[in-house]
């Protein structure tokens, strides 16, 4: 009985009006749906921007170290590696160091970085672990 009385009261109060209770309820639902969509879009853009910025930081440092290592190794090898058109020799391996009998030195003076002893691989591994 209570529900019937309430429904009848709403029906008679909506009579002759364009904004009925059902239209108001539908408008609130659509407004909430729109608000959720806009919020989700804004959060997606922020997330996309943050991921790009973190990737730029991560790979920028590693690429700078790799370029510095390549520049120092190609100048110490006398003209580049076999892959770059130069003559190949026993010191052409990028992973050799002086401790294991030859190659170039990974000193901080050559790379300008003190992170992980100037090792681009270890720096990449560190950034991959932190930002992944």
PDB file of C-alpha atoms in Angstrom:
ATOM      1  CA  UNK A   1       0.000   0.000   0.000  1.00  0.00           C
ATOM      2  CA  UNK A   2       2.783   2.426   0.796  1.00  0.00           C
ATOM      3  CA  UNK A   3       4.447   1.882  -2.564  1.00  0.00           C
ATOM      4  CA  UNK A   4       1.205   2.409  -4.456  1.00  0.00           C
ATOM      5  CA  UNK A   5       0.562   5.636  -2.595  1.00  0.00           C
ATOM      6  CA  UNK A   6       4.066   6.893  -3.348  1.00  0.00           C
ATOM      7  CA  UNK A   7       3.804   5.977  -7.046  1.00  0.00           C
ATOM      8  CA  UNK A   8       0.420   7.678  -7.331  1.00  0.00           C
ATOM      9  CA  UNK A   9       1.762  10.787  -5.638  1.00  0.00           C
ATOM     10  CA  UNK A  10       4.751  10.945  -8.043  1.00  0.00           C
ATOM     11  CA  UNK A  11       2.484  10.320 -11.020  1.00  0.00           C
ATOM     12  CA  UNK A  12       0.160  13.160 -10.116  1.00  0.00           C
ATOM     13  CA  UNK A  13       3.000  15.559  -9.312  1.00  0.00           C
ATOM     14  CA  UNK A  14       4.564  14.849 -12.750  1.00  0.00           C
ATOM     15  CA  UNK A  15       1.326  15.453 -14.623  1.00  0.00           C
ATOM     16  CA  UNK A  16       1.711  18.192 -17.224  1.00  0.00           C
ATOM     17  CA  UNK A  17       5.412  18.746 -16.540  1.00  0.00           C
ATOM     18  CA  UNK A  18       8.206  18.171 -19.013  1.00  0.00           C
ATOM     19  CA  UNK A  19      10.876  17.387 -16.357  1.00  0.00           C
ATOM     20  CA  UNK A  20       9.405  14.334 -14.751  1.00  0.00           C
ATOM     21  CA  UNK A  21      11.022  12.285 -12.019  1.00  0.00           C
ATOM     22  CA  UNK A  22      12.066   9.617 -14.522  1.00  0.00           C
ATOM     23  CA  UNK A  23      13.724  12.184 -16.817  1.00  0.00           C
ATOM     24  CA  UNK A  24      15.581  13.726 -13.870  1.00  0.00           C
ATOM     25  CA  UNK A  25      16.794  10.305 -12.786  1.00  0.00           C
ATOM     26  CA  UNK A  26      17.926   9.457 -16.340  1.00  0.00           C
ATOM     27  CA  UNK A  27      19.698  12.829 -16.648  1.00  0.00           C
ATOM     28  CA  UNK A  28      21.579  12.191 -13.390  1.00  0.00           C
ATOM     29  CA  UNK A  29      22.659   8.763 -14.637  1.00  0.00           C
ATOM     30  CA  UNK A  30      23.919  10.166 -17.955  1.00  0.00           C
ATOM     31  CA  UNK A  31      25.702  13.045 -16.214  1.00  0.00           C
ATOM     32  CA  UNK A  32      27.427  10.589 -13.892  1.00  0.00           C
ATOM     33  CA  UNK A  33      28.392   8.387 -16.860  1.00  0.00           C
ATOM     34  CA  UNK A  34      29.829  11.438 -18.662  1.00  0.00           C
ATOM     35  CA  UNK A  35      31.742  12.518 -15.555  1.00  0.00           C
ATOM     36  CA  UNK A  36      33.228   9.042 -15.117  1.00  0.00           C
ATOM     37  CA  UNK A  37      34.262   8.964 -18.800  1.00  0.00           C
ATOM     38  CA  UNK A  38      35.945  12.370 -18.638  1.00  0.00           C
ATOM     39  CA  UNK A  39      37.757  11.445 -15.421  1.00  0.00           C
ATOM     40  CA  UNK A  40      38.929   8.169 -16.943  1.00  0.00           C
ATOM     41  CA  UNK A  41      40.189  10.003 -20.041  1.00  0.00           C
ATOM     42  CA  UNK A  42      42.111  12.538 -17.953  1.00  0.00           C
ATOM     43  CA  UNK A  43      43.699   9.786 -15.871  1.00  0.00           C
ATOM     44  CA  UNK A  44      44.652   7.895 -19.038  1.00  0.00           C
ATOM     45  CA  UNK A  45      46.359  10.996 -20.476  1.00  0.00           C
ATOM     46  CA  UNK A  46      48.238  11.600 -17.229  1.00  0.00           C
ATOM     47  CA  UNK A  47      49.310   7.958 -17.106  1.00  0.00           C
ATOM     48  CA  UNK A  48      50.442   8.052 -20.738  1.00  0.00           C
ATOM     49  CA  UNK A  49      52.460  11.239 -20.149  1.00  0.00           C
ATOM     50  CA  UNK A  50      54.057   9.825 -16.979  1.00  0.00           C
ATOM     51  CA  UNK A  51      55.052   6.582 -18.738  1.00  0.00           C
ATOM     52  CA  UNK A  52      56.626   8.521 -21.621  1.00  0.00           C
ATOM     53  CA  UNK A  53      58.514  10.780 -19.220  1.00  0.00           C
ATOM     54  CA  UNK A  54      59.836   7.852 -17.159  1.00  0.00           C
ATOM     55  CA  UNK A  55      60.866   5.972 -20.305  1.00  0.00           C
ATOM     56  CA  UNK A  56      62.662   9.047 -21.592  1.00  0.00           C
ATOM     57  CA  UNK A  57      64.567   9.343 -18.308  1.00  0.00           C
ATOM     58  CA  UNK A  58      65.360   5.631 -18.196  1.00  0.00           C
ATOM     59  CA  UNK A  59      66.502   5.207 -21.781  1.00  0.00           C
ATOM     60  CA  UNK A  60      68.102   8.649 -22.041  1.00  0.00           C
ATOM     61  CA  UNK A  61      70.636   7.833 -19.341  1.00  0.00           C
ATOM     62  CA  UNK A  62      71.379   4.395 -20.762  1.00  0.00           C
ATOM     63  CA  UNK A  63      71.697   5.658 -24.350  1.00  0.00           C
ATOM     64  CA  UNK A  64      74.012   8.454 -23.226  1.00  0.00           C
ATOM     65  CA  UNK A  65      76.236   5.890 -21.508  1.00  0.00           C
ATOM     66  CA  UNK A  66      76.184   3.611 -24.543  1.00  0.00           C
ATOM     67  CA  UNK A  67      77.095   6.463 -26.878  1.00  0.00           C
ATOM     68  CA  UNK A  68      79.926   7.532 -24.597  1.00  0.00           C
ATOM     69  CA  UNK A  69      81.200   3.940 -24.411  1.00  0.00           C
ATOM     70  CA  UNK A  70      80.958   3.511 -28.166  1.00  0.00           C
ATOM     71  CA  UNK A  71      82.765   6.801 -28.816  1.00  0.00           C
ATOM     72  CA  UNK A  72      85.550   5.952 -26.391  1.00  0.00           C
ATOM     73  CA  UNK A  73      85.890   2.372 -27.629  1.00  0.00           C
ATOM     74  CA  UNK A  74      85.891   3.309 -31.314  1.00  0.00           C
ATOM     75  CA  UNK A  75      88.537   5.983 -30.739  1.00  0.00           C
ATOM     76  CA  UNK A  76      90.729   3.604 -28.714  1.00  0.00           C
ATOM     77  CA  UNK A  77      90.326   0.828 -31.289  1.00  0.00           C
ATOM     78  CA  UNK A  78      91.565   3.035 -34.092  1.00  0.00           C
ATOM     79  CA  UNK A  79      88.699   3.573 -36.460  1.00  0.00           C
ATOM     80  CA  UNK A  80      85.757   1.512 -35.316  1.00  0.00           C
ATOM     81  CA  UNK A  81      84.623  -2.043 -35.277  1.00  0.00           C
ATOM     82  CA  UNK A  82      84.076  -4.552 -38.043  1.00  0.00           C
ATOM     83  CA  UNK A  83      80.335  -3.889 -37.927  1.00  0.00           C
ATOM     84  CA  UNK A  84      80.990  -0.212 -38.636  1.00  0.00           C
ATOM     85  CA  UNK A  85      83.313  -0.928 -41.552  1.00  0.00           C
ATOM     86  CA  UNK A  86      86.632  -0.951 -39.701  1.00  0.00           C
ATOM     87  CA  UNK A  87      89.056  -3.815 -39.230  1.00  0.00           C
ATOM     88  CA  UNK A  88      88.066  -6.393 -36.631  1.00  0.00           C
ATOM     89  CA  UNK A  89      90.556  -7.343 -33.966  1.00  0.00           C
ATOM     90  CA  UNK A  90      90.596  -9.129 -30.620  1.00  0.00           C
ATOM     91  CA  UNK A  91      89.617  -5.969 -28.741  1.00  0.00           C
ATOM     92  CA  UNK A  92      86.344  -5.581 -30.637  1.00  0.00           C
ATOM     93  CA  UNK A  93      84.123  -7.134 -27.956  1.00  0.00           C
ATOM     94  CA  UNK A  94      82.138  -4.524 -26.018  1.00  0.00           C
ATOM     95  CA  UNK A  95      82.033  -6.677 -22.888  1.00  0.00           C
ATOM     96  CA  UNK A  96      85.787  -7.012 -22.403  1.00  0.00           C
ATOM     97  CA  UNK A  97      87.635  -5.003 -19.834  1.00  0.00           C
ATOM     98  CA  UNK A  98      91.235  -4.711 -18.673  1.00  0.00           C
ATOM     99  CA  UNK A  99      90.741  -7.114 -15.785  1.00  0.00           C
ATOM    100  CA  UNK A 100      90.195 -10.091 -18.092  1.00  0.00           C
ATOM    101  CA  UNK A 101      93.042  -9.505 -20.490  1.00  0.00           C
ATOM    102  CA  UNK A 102      92.436  -6.796 -22.987  1.00  0.00           C
ATOM    103  CA  UNK A 103      89.904  -4.499 -24.469  1.00  0.00           C
ATOM    104  CA  UNK A 104      89.142  -0.973 -23.542  1.00  0.00           C
ATOM    105  CA  UNK A 105      88.822   0.597 -20.148  1.00  0.00           C
ATOM    106  CA  UNK A 106      85.421   1.532 -18.749  1.00  0.00           C
ATOM    107  CA  UNK A 107      86.665   4.437 -16.702  1.00  0.00           C
ATOM    108  CA  UNK A 108      84.461   7.224 -15.446  1.00  0.00           C
ATOM    109  CA  UNK A 109      86.565   9.766 -17.331  1.00  0.00           C
ATOM    110  CA  UNK A 110      85.478   8.263 -20.658  1.00  0.00           C
ATOM    111  CA  UNK A 111      81.759   7.985 -19.928  1.00  0.00           C
ATOM    112  CA  UNK A 112      81.259  10.924 -17.606  1.00  0.00           C
ATOM    113  CA  UNK A 113      79.067   8.758 -15.359  1.00  0.00           C
ATOM    114  CA  UNK A 114      79.823   7.229 -12.014  1.00  0.00           C
ATOM    115  CA  UNK A 115      76.737   5.002 -11.937  1.00  0.00           C
ATOM    116  CA  UNK A 116      77.649   1.318 -11.642  1.00  0.00           C
ATOM    117  CA  UNK A 117      81.253   1.931 -12.659  1.00  0.00           C
ATOM    118  CA  UNK A 118      80.182   3.289 -16.032  1.00  0.00           C
ATOM    119  CA  UNK A 119      78.491   0.042 -17.103  1.00  0.00           C
ATOM    120  CA  UNK A 120      75.578   0.768 -19.404  1.00  0.00           C
ATOM    121  CA  UNK A 121      74.197  -2.742 -18.951  1.00  0.00           C
ATOM    122  CA  UNK A 122      74.048  -2.505 -15.164  1.00  0.00           C
ATOM    123  CA  UNK A 123      72.521   0.964 -15.369  1.00  0.00           C
ATOM    124  CA  UNK A 124      69.886  -0.331 -17.796  1.00  0.00           C
ATOM    125  CA  UNK A 125      69.189  -3.290 -15.491  1.00  0.00           C
ATOM    126  CA  UNK A 126      68.803  -0.954 -12.524  1.00  0.00           C
ATOM    127  CA  UNK A 127      66.417   1.402 -14.351  1.00  0.00           C
ATOM    128  CA  UNK A 128      64.458  -1.515 -15.779  1.00  0.00           C
ATOM    129  CA  UNK A 129      63.998  -2.904 -12.270  1.00  0.00           C
ATOM    130  CA  UNK A 130      62.979   0.436 -10.790  1.00  0.00           C
ATOM    131  CA  UNK A 131      60.627   1.624 -13.561  1.00  0.00           C
ATOM    132  CA  UNK A 132      59.174  -1.713 -14.688  1.00  0.00           C
TER     133      UNK A 132
END
